[in-house]
Short mmCIF file of C-alpha atoms in Angstrom, two decimals:
data_model
loop_
_atom_site.label_atom_id
_atom_site.label_comp_id
_atom_site.label_asym_id
_atom_site.label_seq_id
_atom_site.Cartn_x
_atom_site.Cartn_y
_atom_site.Cartn_z
CA MET A 15 54.47 -42.30 -27.20
CA ARG A 16 57.41 -43.06 -29.43
CA HIS A 17 58.04 -46.77 -28.82
CA LEU A 18 56.07 -49.44 -26.96
CA ILE A 19 58.47 -52.20 -25.89
CA LEU A 20 56.75 -55.58 -25.81
CA VAL A 21 58.10 -57.97 -23.16
CA LEU A 22 56.92 -61.57 -23.23
CA GLY A 23 56.80 -63.92 -20.27
CA ASP A 24 60.06 -65.65 -21.21
CA GLN A 25 61.96 -62.41 -21.94
CA LEU A 26 62.69 -61.17 -18.42
CA ASP A 27 66.04 -59.59 -19.29
CA ALA A 28 66.33 -55.94 -18.30
CA ASP A 29 69.16 -55.45 -20.80
CA SER A 30 67.65 -57.25 -23.79
CA SER A 31 67.93 -55.83 -27.30
CA ALA A 32 64.36 -54.52 -27.05
CA PHE A 33 65.60 -51.87 -24.58
CA ASP A 34 68.42 -50.55 -26.78
CA GLY A 35 67.89 -46.82 -27.14
CA PHE A 36 65.09 -46.79 -24.57
CA ASN A 37 64.08 -43.26 -23.60
CA PRO A 38 62.01 -43.19 -20.40
CA GLU A 39 60.45 -39.87 -21.41
CA GLN A 40 59.18 -41.16 -24.76
CA ASP A 41 58.98 -44.96 -24.48
CA ALA A 42 57.12 -47.47 -22.31
CA VAL A 43 57.01 -51.19 -21.60
CA TRP A 44 53.99 -53.43 -22.23
CA MET A 45 53.37 -56.80 -20.61
CA ALA A 46 50.22 -58.91 -20.40
CA GLU A 47 49.12 -62.01 -18.55
CA VAL A 48 46.56 -63.84 -20.66
CA ALA A 49 44.70 -67.11 -20.16
CA GLU A 50 45.61 -68.24 -23.70
CA GLU A 51 49.22 -68.86 -22.65
CA SER A 52 48.11 -71.22 -19.88
CA THR A 53 45.42 -73.07 -21.82
CA HIS A 54 46.69 -73.63 -25.37
CA VAL A 55 48.20 -76.66 -23.66
CA TRP A 56 46.84 -77.94 -20.32
CA SER A 57 49.60 -76.29 -18.30
CA HIS A 58 50.86 -77.52 -14.95
CA LYS A 59 49.85 -75.20 -12.13
CA ALA A 60 53.49 -74.65 -11.14
CA ARG A 61 54.38 -73.65 -14.71
CA ILE A 62 51.60 -71.04 -14.74
CA ALA A 63 52.56 -69.73 -11.30
CA LEU A 64 56.24 -69.48 -12.21
CA PHE A 65 55.56 -67.38 -15.31
CA LEU A 66 53.04 -65.08 -13.61
CA SER A 67 55.14 -64.50 -10.50
CA ALA A 68 58.32 -63.92 -12.50
CA MET A 69 56.51 -61.47 -14.80
CA ARG A 70 55.14 -59.47 -11.87
CA HIS A 71 58.56 -59.32 -10.22
CA PHE A 72 60.08 -58.15 -13.50
CA ARG A 73 57.38 -55.47 -13.80
CA ASP A 74 58.33 -54.14 -10.39
CA ALA A 75 62.04 -54.22 -11.27
CA MET A 76 61.34 -52.18 -14.41
CA ILE A 77 59.33 -49.61 -12.46
CA ALA A 78 62.17 -49.35 -9.94
CA ARG A 79 64.49 -48.49 -12.83
CA GLY A 80 62.25 -45.60 -13.82
CA ARG A 81 60.57 -47.29 -16.77
CA THR A 82 56.85 -46.83 -17.39
CA VAL A 83 55.14 -50.23 -17.54
CA HIS A 84 51.66 -50.85 -18.90
CA TYR A 85 50.81 -54.20 -17.32
CA ARG A 86 47.68 -56.30 -17.70
CA ARG A 87 47.02 -58.83 -14.96
CA LEU A 88 45.15 -62.03 -15.62
CA ASP A 89 42.46 -60.99 -13.16
CA ASP A 90 42.09 -57.41 -14.41
CA GLU A 91 38.53 -56.53 -15.36
CA GLY A 92 37.96 -56.99 -19.07
CA ASN A 93 41.13 -58.98 -19.73
CA ALA A 94 40.43 -60.40 -23.21
CA GLY A 95 42.40 -63.58 -22.62
CA THR A 96 44.67 -63.44 -25.69
CA LEU A 97 47.88 -61.58 -26.48
CA ALA A 98 46.46 -60.38 -29.78
CA ALA A 99 43.36 -58.83 -28.23
CA GLU A 100 45.23 -57.27 -25.32
CA LEU A 101 47.88 -55.84 -27.65
CA ALA A 102 45.21 -54.38 -29.91
CA ALA A 103 43.57 -52.69 -26.92
CA ALA A 104 46.91 -51.28 -25.75
CA VAL A 105 47.76 -49.87 -29.18
CA GLU A 106 44.31 -48.30 -29.47
CA LYS A 107 44.75 -46.62 -26.09
CA LEU A 108 48.43 -45.64 -26.18
CA ARG A 109 48.91 -44.87 -29.90
CA PRO A 110 52.63 -45.75 -30.07
CA GLY A 111 54.62 -44.81 -33.15
CA LYS A 112 56.28 -48.21 -33.23
CA LEU A 113 56.24 -51.58 -31.45
CA ILE A 114 59.61 -53.09 -30.55
CA LEU A 115 60.08 -56.77 -29.68
CA THR A 116 63.05 -59.04 -29.14
CA GLU A 117 62.35 -62.04 -31.37
CA ALA A 118 59.93 -64.37 -29.63
CA GLY A 119 60.95 -67.85 -28.62
CA ASP A 120 57.55 -69.22 -29.65
CA TRP A 121 56.81 -69.11 -33.40
CA ARG A 122 53.05 -68.96 -32.71
CA VAL A 123 53.39 -65.92 -30.46
CA GLN A 124 55.58 -63.93 -32.83
CA ALA A 125 53.29 -64.70 -35.78
CA SER A 126 50.31 -63.49 -33.74
CA ILE A 127 52.04 -60.24 -32.77
CA GLU A 128 53.15 -59.50 -36.33
CA LYS A 129 49.66 -60.23 -37.68
CA THR A 130 48.06 -58.01 -35.03
CA ALA A 131 50.48 -55.14 -35.69
CA SER A 132 49.85 -55.39 -39.43
CA ALA A 133 46.08 -55.30 -38.92
CA LEU A 134 46.44 -52.24 -36.66
CA GLY A 135 48.70 -50.47 -39.15
CA VAL A 136 51.47 -49.94 -36.59
CA PRO A 137 55.08 -50.84 -37.51
CA VAL A 138 56.80 -53.54 -35.45
CA GLU A 139 60.55 -53.92 -35.19
CA ILE A 140 61.83 -57.42 -34.36
CA ARG A 141 65.31 -57.40 -32.85
CA SER A 142 67.78 -60.28 -32.55
CA ASP A 143 67.90 -62.05 -29.18
CA ARG A 144 71.46 -61.62 -27.89
CA HIS A 145 70.68 -63.79 -24.87
CA PHE A 146 71.83 -66.66 -27.06
CA LEU A 147 75.42 -67.22 -28.15
CA CYS A 148 74.43 -68.27 -31.67
CA THR A 149 72.19 -66.00 -33.73
CA ARG A 150 69.64 -67.46 -36.09
CA GLU A 151 71.69 -66.08 -38.97
CA ALA A 152 74.83 -67.80 -37.66
CA PHE A 153 72.95 -71.09 -37.33
CA ALA A 154 71.67 -70.76 -40.89
CA ALA A 155 75.27 -70.33 -42.00
CA HIS A 156 76.20 -73.46 -40.04
CA VAL A 157 73.43 -75.41 -41.79
CA SER A 158 74.26 -74.13 -45.27
CA GLY A 159 75.95 -76.72 -47.47
CA ARG A 160 75.77 -79.53 -44.91
CA LYS A 161 74.17 -82.82 -45.91
CA GLN A 162 73.73 -83.78 -42.28
CA LEU A 163 73.40 -81.84 -39.03
CA ARG A 164 75.03 -83.12 -35.86
CA MET A 165 75.15 -81.37 -32.52
CA GLU A 166 78.71 -82.51 -31.83
CA TYR A 167 80.13 -80.53 -34.75
CA PHE A 168 78.02 -77.49 -33.87
CA TYR A 169 79.27 -77.75 -30.28
CA ARG A 170 82.89 -77.84 -31.36
CA GLU A 171 82.28 -74.82 -33.56
CA MET A 172 80.78 -72.95 -30.59
CA ARG A 173 83.71 -73.92 -28.37
CA ARG A 174 86.13 -72.48 -30.92
CA LYS A 175 84.08 -69.28 -31.35
CA THR A 176 83.71 -68.61 -27.63
CA GLY A 177 87.00 -70.01 -26.30
CA VAL A 178 85.14 -71.94 -23.61
CA LEU A 179 87.27 -74.78 -22.21
CA MET A 180 89.85 -74.17 -24.93
CA GLU A 181 93.63 -73.81 -25.11
CA GLY A 182 94.13 -72.03 -28.40
CA ASP A 183 92.47 -74.21 -31.03
CA ARG A 184 92.50 -77.34 -28.88
CA PRO A 185 90.03 -78.43 -26.21
CA ILE A 186 91.32 -78.40 -22.68
CA GLY A 187 92.19 -81.92 -21.61
CA GLY A 188 92.60 -83.07 -25.22
CA ALA A 189 89.00 -84.28 -25.76
CA TRP A 190 85.96 -82.43 -27.02
CA ASN A 191 83.62 -84.31 -24.71
CA TYR A 192 83.76 -86.73 -21.82
CA ASP A 193 80.41 -88.38 -22.42
CA ALA A 194 81.78 -91.84 -21.72
CA GLU A 195 82.74 -90.72 -18.19
CA ASN A 196 79.33 -89.22 -17.51
CA ARG A 197 77.09 -92.29 -17.60
CA GLY A 198 77.46 -93.63 -14.09
CA ALA A 199 74.67 -95.37 -12.17
CA PHE A 200 74.31 -95.23 -8.40
CA GLY A 201 74.37 -98.94 -7.72
CA SER A 202 72.57 -100.58 -4.83
CA GLU A 203 73.84 -98.03 -2.32
CA GLY A 204 71.98 -95.19 -4.02
CA PRO A 205 73.07 -91.57 -4.38
CA GLY A 206 74.04 -91.14 -0.72
CA GLN A 207 73.94 -87.66 0.72
CA VAL A 208 72.72 -85.20 -1.89
CA ALA A 209 72.62 -81.50 -1.12
CA GLU A 210 69.03 -80.35 -1.41
CA PRO A 211 68.65 -77.41 -3.84
CA VAL A 212 68.12 -74.02 -2.27
CA ALA A 213 64.40 -73.33 -1.88
CA PHE A 214 62.77 -69.92 -2.28
CA VAL A 215 59.88 -69.29 0.08
CA PRO A 216 57.02 -67.59 -1.79
CA ASP A 217 56.80 -63.87 -1.07
CA ALA A 218 53.61 -61.79 -1.15
CA ILE A 219 53.57 -61.56 -4.96
CA THR A 220 54.07 -65.30 -5.39
CA ARG A 221 51.46 -66.13 -2.75
CA GLU A 222 48.99 -63.89 -4.56
CA VAL A 223 49.76 -65.67 -7.84
CA ILE A 224 49.41 -69.10 -6.26
CA ALA A 225 45.95 -68.18 -4.95
CA LEU A 226 44.96 -66.90 -8.40
CA VAL A 227 46.17 -70.08 -10.14
CA GLU A 228 44.40 -72.32 -7.64
CA GLN A 229 41.17 -70.41 -8.26
CA ARG A 230 41.42 -69.80 -12.02
CA PHE A 231 43.04 -73.08 -13.10
CA ALA A 232 41.74 -75.48 -10.46
CA ASN A 233 41.32 -78.38 -12.90
CA HIS A 234 44.85 -78.16 -14.30
CA PRO A 235 47.42 -80.86 -13.48
CA GLY A 236 49.96 -80.67 -10.69
CA ASN A 237 49.85 -78.78 -7.42
CA LEU A 238 51.48 -75.82 -5.74
CA ALA A 239 51.98 -77.18 -2.23
CA GLY A 240 55.76 -76.91 -2.34
CA PHE A 241 56.30 -74.17 -4.93
CA ASP A 242 59.82 -72.84 -4.39
CA TRP A 243 61.18 -71.84 -7.81
CA PRO A 244 63.37 -68.74 -8.28
CA VAL A 245 61.17 -65.88 -9.51
CA THR A 246 63.66 -62.98 -9.42
CA ARG A 247 67.10 -62.25 -10.81
CA ASP A 248 68.67 -62.38 -7.34
CA GLN A 249 67.06 -65.73 -6.59
CA ALA A 250 68.26 -67.14 -9.92
CA LEU A 251 71.83 -66.08 -9.11
CA ALA A 252 71.52 -67.71 -5.68
CA ALA A 253 70.35 -70.94 -7.36
CA LEU A 254 73.37 -70.82 -9.68
CA ARG A 255 75.79 -70.40 -6.77
CA ASP A 256 74.08 -73.22 -4.89
CA PHE A 257 74.43 -75.64 -7.80
CA VAL A 258 78.05 -74.84 -8.54
CA THR A 259 78.99 -75.21 -4.86
CA HIS A 260 76.99 -78.28 -3.86
CA ARG A 261 76.04 -80.40 -6.89
CA LEU A 262 78.24 -79.60 -9.88
CA PRO A 263 81.18 -81.61 -8.45
CA HIS A 264 79.09 -84.80 -8.79
CA PHE A 265 76.87 -83.82 -11.71
CA GLY A 266 78.90 -85.33 -14.56
CA MET A 267 79.30 -88.83 -13.23
CA TYR A 268 75.62 -89.21 -12.32
CA GLN A 269 73.81 -86.99 -14.82
CA ASP A 270 72.11 -90.02 -16.44
CA ALA A 271 71.29 -91.86 -13.22
CA MET A 272 67.78 -92.17 -11.76
CA TRP A 273 66.59 -93.15 -8.29
CA ARG A 274 63.26 -94.18 -6.85
CA ALA A 275 61.81 -91.60 -4.48
CA ARG A 276 62.33 -92.19 -0.78
CA PRO A 277 59.78 -90.93 1.74
CA GLY A 278 61.11 -87.79 3.36
CA ASP A 279 60.26 -84.85 5.51
CA ARG A 280 59.39 -82.77 2.43
CA MET A 281 56.49 -84.72 0.98
CA LEU A 282 54.52 -83.53 -2.01
CA PHE A 283 51.48 -85.18 -3.45
CA SER A 284 50.07 -85.64 -6.93
CA GLY A 285 46.49 -84.44 -7.12
CA ASP A 286 44.26 -84.40 -4.06
CA ALA A 287 45.21 -87.83 -2.75
CA PRO A 288 48.65 -88.80 -1.41
CA ALA A 289 49.43 -90.95 -4.44
CA ALA A 290 53.19 -90.73 -3.94
CA SER A 291 55.61 -88.95 -1.66
CA PHE A 292 58.94 -87.58 -2.75
CA ASP A 293 62.09 -86.48 -1.07
CA ARG A 294 63.24 -83.43 -3.03
CA ARG A 295 66.79 -84.78 -3.10
CA ASP A 296 65.68 -87.79 -5.14
CA ALA A 297 63.80 -85.61 -7.59
CA TYR A 298 66.72 -83.29 -8.34
CA LEU A 299 69.76 -85.45 -7.43
CA PHE A 300 72.85 -83.60 -8.71
CA HIS A 301 71.09 -81.63 -11.45
CA SER A 302 71.16 -77.85 -11.59
CA ARG A 303 67.46 -76.91 -11.65
CA LEU A 304 68.55 -73.80 -13.58
CA SER A 305 66.76 -74.39 -16.88
CA ALA A 306 63.64 -72.46 -15.87
CA ALA A 307 65.66 -69.40 -14.81
CA LEU A 308 67.67 -69.60 -18.02
CA ASN A 309 64.59 -69.93 -20.20
CA LEU A 310 62.87 -66.98 -18.50
CA LYS A 311 66.13 -65.03 -19.12
CA TRP A 312 66.80 -64.35 -15.43
CA LEU A 313 70.18 -65.95 -16.07
CA ASP A 314 72.48 -65.34 -19.03
CA PRO A 315 74.02 -68.56 -20.41
CA ARG A 316 77.44 -66.85 -20.49
CA GLU A 317 77.44 -66.30 -16.73
CA VAL A 318 76.30 -69.88 -16.10
CA ILE A 319 79.03 -71.28 -18.36
CA ALA A 320 81.63 -68.97 -16.77
CA ALA A 321 80.64 -70.06 -13.26
CA ALA A 322 81.01 -73.73 -14.20
CA GLU A 323 84.34 -73.20 -15.96
CA ALA A 324 85.65 -71.21 -12.99
CA ALA A 325 84.74 -74.10 -10.68
CA TRP A 326 86.99 -76.40 -12.74
CA ARG A 327 89.84 -73.90 -12.91
CA ASP A 328 89.66 -73.43 -9.13
CA GLY A 329 89.71 -77.19 -8.53
CA ARG A 330 86.16 -77.31 -7.18
CA ALA A 331 84.71 -79.60 -9.87
CA PRO A 332 86.21 -82.19 -12.27
CA LEU A 333 86.70 -81.39 -15.95
CA ALA A 334 84.48 -84.25 -17.18
CA GLY A 335 81.48 -83.04 -15.20
CA VAL A 336 82.01 -79.38 -16.01
CA GLU A 337 82.34 -80.15 -19.71
CA GLY A 338 79.18 -82.27 -19.59
CA PHE A 339 77.23 -79.44 -17.97
CA ILE A 340 78.58 -76.80 -20.35
CA ARG A 341 77.76 -79.05 -23.32
CA GLN A 342 74.09 -78.97 -22.28
CA ILE A 343 74.08 -75.16 -22.45
CA LEU A 344 76.62 -74.20 -25.13
CA GLY A 345 75.83 -77.31 -27.19
CA TRP A 346 72.32 -78.71 -26.88
CA ARG A 347 70.50 -75.56 -25.77
CA GLU A 348 71.91 -73.43 -28.59
CA TYR A 349 71.54 -76.27 -31.10
CA VAL A 350 67.86 -76.93 -30.46
CA ARG A 351 67.13 -73.23 -30.58
CA GLY A 352 68.82 -73.14 -33.99
CA ILE A 353 66.81 -76.13 -35.20
CA TYR A 354 63.57 -74.51 -34.06
CA GLY A 355 64.27 -71.15 -35.65
CA HIS A 356 65.52 -72.61 -38.92
CA PHE A 357 62.89 -75.29 -39.57
CA MET A 358 59.67 -73.90 -38.08
CA PRO A 359 56.76 -73.88 -38.59
CA GLY A 360 56.84 -77.10 -40.63
CA TYR A 361 59.03 -78.87 -38.05
CA ARG A 362 56.14 -78.98 -35.59
CA ASP A 363 54.12 -81.35 -37.81
CA LEU A 364 56.85 -83.88 -38.67
CA ASN A 365 56.03 -87.55 -38.07
CA ALA A 366 58.65 -89.64 -39.87
CA LEU A 367 57.59 -92.91 -38.20
CA ASP A 368 53.88 -92.40 -38.94
CA ALA A 369 53.04 -92.77 -35.25
CA VAL A 370 49.30 -92.46 -34.60
CA GLU A 371 48.58 -93.80 -31.08
CA PRO A 372 47.02 -91.39 -28.54
CA LEU A 373 48.93 -90.41 -25.42
CA PRO A 374 47.98 -92.84 -22.62
CA ALA A 375 45.70 -91.26 -20.03
CA PHE A 376 48.05 -92.26 -17.20
CA TYR A 377 50.52 -89.57 -18.36
CA TRP A 378 48.23 -87.13 -16.53
CA THR A 379 47.95 -89.18 -13.34
CA GLY A 380 50.88 -91.57 -12.99
CA ASP A 381 48.33 -94.34 -12.41
CA THR A 382 50.15 -97.27 -14.02
CA GLU A 383 51.67 -100.53 -12.84
CA MET A 384 54.94 -99.67 -14.60
CA ASN A 385 56.92 -98.35 -11.65
CA CYS A 386 59.40 -96.28 -13.66
CA LEU A 387 56.64 -94.41 -15.44
CA SER A 388 54.60 -94.05 -12.26
CA GLN A 389 57.60 -92.63 -10.40
CA VAL A 390 58.63 -90.15 -13.10
CA ILE A 391 55.10 -88.96 -13.90
CA ARG A 392 54.11 -88.53 -10.24
CA GLN A 393 57.36 -86.65 -9.63
CA THR A 394 56.56 -84.47 -12.65
CA LEU A 395 53.08 -83.72 -11.34
CA ALA A 396 54.45 -82.97 -7.87
CA PHE A 397 57.33 -80.70 -8.90
CA GLY A 398 56.84 -79.79 -12.57
CA TYR A 399 60.29 -81.29 -13.02
CA ALA A 400 62.12 -84.37 -14.30
CA HIS A 401 65.71 -84.48 -15.45
CA HIS A 402 66.73 -85.13 -19.05
CA ILE A 403 67.12 -88.92 -18.82
CA GLN A 404 63.79 -89.31 -17.05
CA ARG A 405 62.24 -87.36 -19.92
CA LEU A 406 64.16 -89.01 -22.77
CA MET A 407 64.50 -92.60 -21.57
CA VAL A 408 61.35 -93.13 -19.50
CA THR A 409 58.36 -91.01 -20.55
CA GLY A 410 59.75 -90.25 -24.01
CA LEU A 411 60.98 -93.78 -24.65
CA TYR A 412 57.66 -95.38 -23.75
CA ALA A 413 55.75 -93.01 -26.06
CA LEU A 414 58.19 -93.68 -28.89
CA LEU A 415 58.01 -97.47 -28.52
CA LEU A 416 54.23 -97.39 -28.20
CA GLY A 417 53.94 -95.30 -31.36
CA VAL A 418 52.29 -92.19 -29.88
CA ARG A 419 51.73 -89.30 -32.28
CA PRO A 420 54.71 -86.94 -31.70
CA GLN A 421 52.50 -83.86 -31.51
CA ALA A 422 50.60 -85.36 -28.57
CA VAL A 423 53.88 -86.01 -26.76
CA HIS A 424 54.99 -82.46 -27.52
CA ALA A 425 51.80 -80.98 -26.06
CA TRP A 426 52.29 -83.02 -22.86
CA TYR A 427 55.91 -81.95 -22.35
CA LEU A 428 55.04 -78.32 -23.03
CA ALA A 429 52.24 -78.54 -20.48
CA VAL A 430 53.81 -80.31 -17.51
CA TYR A 431 57.34 -78.94 -17.11
CA VAL A 432 57.98 -75.56 -15.54
CA ASP A 433 61.00 -74.92 -17.79
CA ALA A 434 59.10 -75.69 -21.00
CA VAL A 435 59.10 -72.99 -23.67
CA GLU A 436 58.44 -74.15 -27.19
CA TRP A 437 61.75 -73.27 -28.85
CA VAL A 438 63.62 -75.69 -26.59
CA GLU A 439 60.91 -78.25 -25.81
CA LEU A 440 59.60 -78.92 -29.32
CA PRO A 441 62.86 -79.95 -31.06
CA ASN A 442 63.88 -82.03 -28.06
CA THR A 443 60.53 -83.85 -28.21
CA ILE A 444 59.76 -84.10 -31.93
CA GLY A 445 63.37 -84.63 -32.98
CA MET A 446 65.43 -86.22 -30.23
CA SER A 447 62.81 -88.03 -28.16
CA GLN A 448 60.30 -89.17 -30.79
CA TYR A 449 62.48 -89.21 -33.95
CA GLY A 450 59.65 -87.44 -35.72
CA ASP A 451 62.07 -85.55 -37.96
CA GLY A 452 63.57 -88.79 -39.31
CA GLY A 453 67.09 -88.01 -38.13
CA LEU A 454 67.47 -84.32 -38.88
CA MET A 455 68.34 -83.53 -35.27
CA ALA A 456 69.49 -86.85 -33.79
CA SER A 457 71.47 -89.52 -35.61
CA LYS A 458 69.24 -92.39 -34.47
CA PRO A 459 66.09 -93.18 -32.51
CA TYR A 460 66.85 -93.35 -28.79
CA VAL A 461 65.33 -96.78 -28.16
CA ALA A 462 66.14 -99.35 -25.50
CA SER A 463 64.49 -102.19 -23.64
CA GLY A 464 63.59 -102.24 -19.98
CA LYS A 465 67.13 -103.42 -19.25
CA TYR A 466 68.41 -99.87 -19.77
CA ILE A 467 66.08 -98.52 -17.08
CA GLN A 468 67.09 -101.36 -14.78
CA ARG A 469 70.78 -100.52 -15.29
CA MET A 470 70.37 -96.76 -14.71
CA SER A 471 67.91 -96.79 -11.82
CA ASN A 472 66.33 -98.82 -9.05
CA TYR A 473 62.82 -98.40 -10.46
CA CYS A 474 62.59 -102.06 -11.44
CA GLU A 475 63.11 -103.35 -7.90
CA ARG A 476 59.48 -102.71 -6.91
CA CYS A 477 57.86 -103.36 -10.26
CA ARG A 478 55.84 -106.45 -11.10
CA PHE A 479 57.31 -106.51 -14.63
CA ASP A 480 60.56 -108.25 -15.48
CA PRO A 481 62.77 -106.21 -17.86
CA SER A 482 64.45 -109.39 -19.13
CA LYS A 483 61.16 -110.77 -20.50
CA SER A 484 59.36 -109.72 -23.68
CA THR A 485 56.37 -112.09 -23.46
CA GLY A 486 54.23 -113.44 -20.65
CA ASP A 487 52.16 -111.86 -17.90
CA ASP A 488 55.19 -110.39 -16.17
CA ALA A 489 56.98 -109.22 -19.31
CA CYS A 490 58.18 -105.62 -19.14
CA PRO A 491 56.14 -103.50 -21.59
CA PHE A 492 59.29 -101.55 -22.46
CA THR A 493 61.02 -104.76 -23.54
CA THR A 494 58.01 -106.06 -25.46
CA LEU A 495 57.52 -102.77 -27.25
CA TYR A 496 61.26 -102.40 -27.91
CA TRP A 497 61.37 -105.58 -29.99
CA ASP A 498 58.06 -104.71 -31.61
CA PHE A 499 59.43 -101.26 -32.54
CA LEU A 500 62.52 -102.79 -34.16
CA MET A 501 60.40 -105.23 -36.13
CA ARG A 502 57.89 -102.59 -37.26
CA HIS A 503 60.61 -100.25 -38.47
CA GLU A 504 63.24 -102.78 -39.53
CA PRO A 505 63.53 -101.58 -43.18
CA LEU A 506 64.18 -98.00 -42.07
CA LEU A 507 66.45 -98.85 -39.14
CA ALA A 508 68.57 -101.25 -41.19
CA LYS A 509 69.78 -98.27 -43.23
CA ASN A 510 71.09 -96.49 -40.12
CA PRO A 511 74.69 -97.48 -39.22
CA ARG A 512 74.15 -96.54 -35.56
CA MET A 513 71.23 -98.97 -35.34
CA ALA A 514 73.02 -101.89 -37.03
CA LEU A 515 73.84 -103.75 -33.80
CA GLN A 516 70.28 -103.47 -32.49
CA VAL A 517 68.78 -104.57 -35.82
CA ARG A 518 71.17 -107.55 -36.01
CA SER A 519 70.14 -108.59 -32.51
CA MET A 520 66.66 -109.35 -33.87
CA LYS A 521 68.08 -112.27 -35.86
CA ARG A 522 68.03 -114.40 -32.72
CA LEU A 523 64.24 -114.08 -32.60
CA GLY A 524 62.53 -116.98 -34.34
CA PRO A 525 59.21 -116.67 -36.21
CA ALA A 526 57.15 -117.93 -33.28
CA GLU A 527 58.80 -115.55 -30.82
CA ARG A 528 58.36 -112.63 -33.20
CA GLU A 529 54.68 -113.39 -33.55
CA ALA A 530 54.27 -113.70 -29.78
CA ILE A 531 55.94 -110.31 -29.26
CA ARG A 532 53.76 -108.67 -31.89
CA ALA A 533 50.63 -110.13 -30.31
CA GLN A 534 51.64 -109.01 -26.81
CA ALA A 535 52.47 -105.50 -28.07
CA ALA A 536 49.07 -105.30 -29.79
CA ARG A 537 47.30 -106.36 -26.59
CA TRP A 538 49.25 -103.79 -24.60
CA ARG A 539 48.24 -101.01 -26.99
CA ALA A 540 44.61 -102.11 -26.87
#
């Protein structure tokens, strides 16, 4: 064998750089399912099933293209359980002249492969991942010489480089972003009629995987009762068409809005007991549900961006919403990947606020009196999904205000969301959500009181806590902890111009009220 092409579970791109020069008479593909990738964090059952089913479908697609695939299933006899051990066994058996790998999205995985190859004495060639629009080298050039990194300037640079939503050197419509137009709440009437995302009924491969996950990972969080994620290239394209047609027209206005789950015909449960029921429409609202397919590489970001831009040009979706959606892919997605590649592995351990609290146990059950957290966590356990504001301004916000160690929050996010791969999840958690990097990624901590959640959702309507109160039996823990957070970190926050208004607002708190807030926050932590 000349070359053994290593394909990881989030590299399901038949035309990736790893296949450049592939000769079916001399080269072969290697893939392995290993328990390590499901247990290094306590992965949601749906996340495990998505990866395994997608990998098996990709294997079959490769075979159909005439490529030899050496594939290790999780339930194969003698499966060693780790990528390193399985790779070592494959090299010993197949004796390839070289290993070829498109750069891994997970720093831990690539380090393990390189270490294993070195120990085996076989050369490994790491190729650039052209799935992304910004190479790691280009991001390093963007970082060079800058005192401060900001996504907005990176995004503008990417717009100019790609020509997306541009007229010459100027942005279409005259503005680089329409963020101010994309912060709408539903109001008392709710979201109205929302088109339910297309669902993909599990085929024989997926049903086989679901049975394996239920047997092998029975004690893992979440459930598989309504598993319907796209697990093939064709299904991913169908999901893209469905979003652009039915939900993109309303996405921008309501991308930050949240809504309490209504009982519906499609009810999913968290755990074994019917702790909460969810209508799928309330879980997904107008969001795309494309991140998992993108992160597995079933979809290319260029085709997703092009489909959204075409919808605007054809008059099927407004510019503000299309720009907001494209910014998430061309801006944030590329930016966080750049942050991860440039600052790892040290970035993973950053903890600028010296947060030390453990993650509350209810993050694994949703069993809390705080309705917003209960709703979002139970939805997460039911679907393996929550949209970006639910993650940032509910589960992430509470952990930040409470002072949870960022690495514990990171492990939870990586475990429970089906779209979670470390290169995108870790910077969003450590940097944006928990401010663990001290402002390298985001310009300020994203902190707010319970009033923000009340304004952007109807979660507070059925909650015993009052978001306007910071002390007392019915005080909202978010509001109590918000003021406590500002007081604990006042010297640091006072230096941040974007936090000036929030820091000044503390001046209305007298000594007695401050002490009462501190005492209530301490009791809540205890």
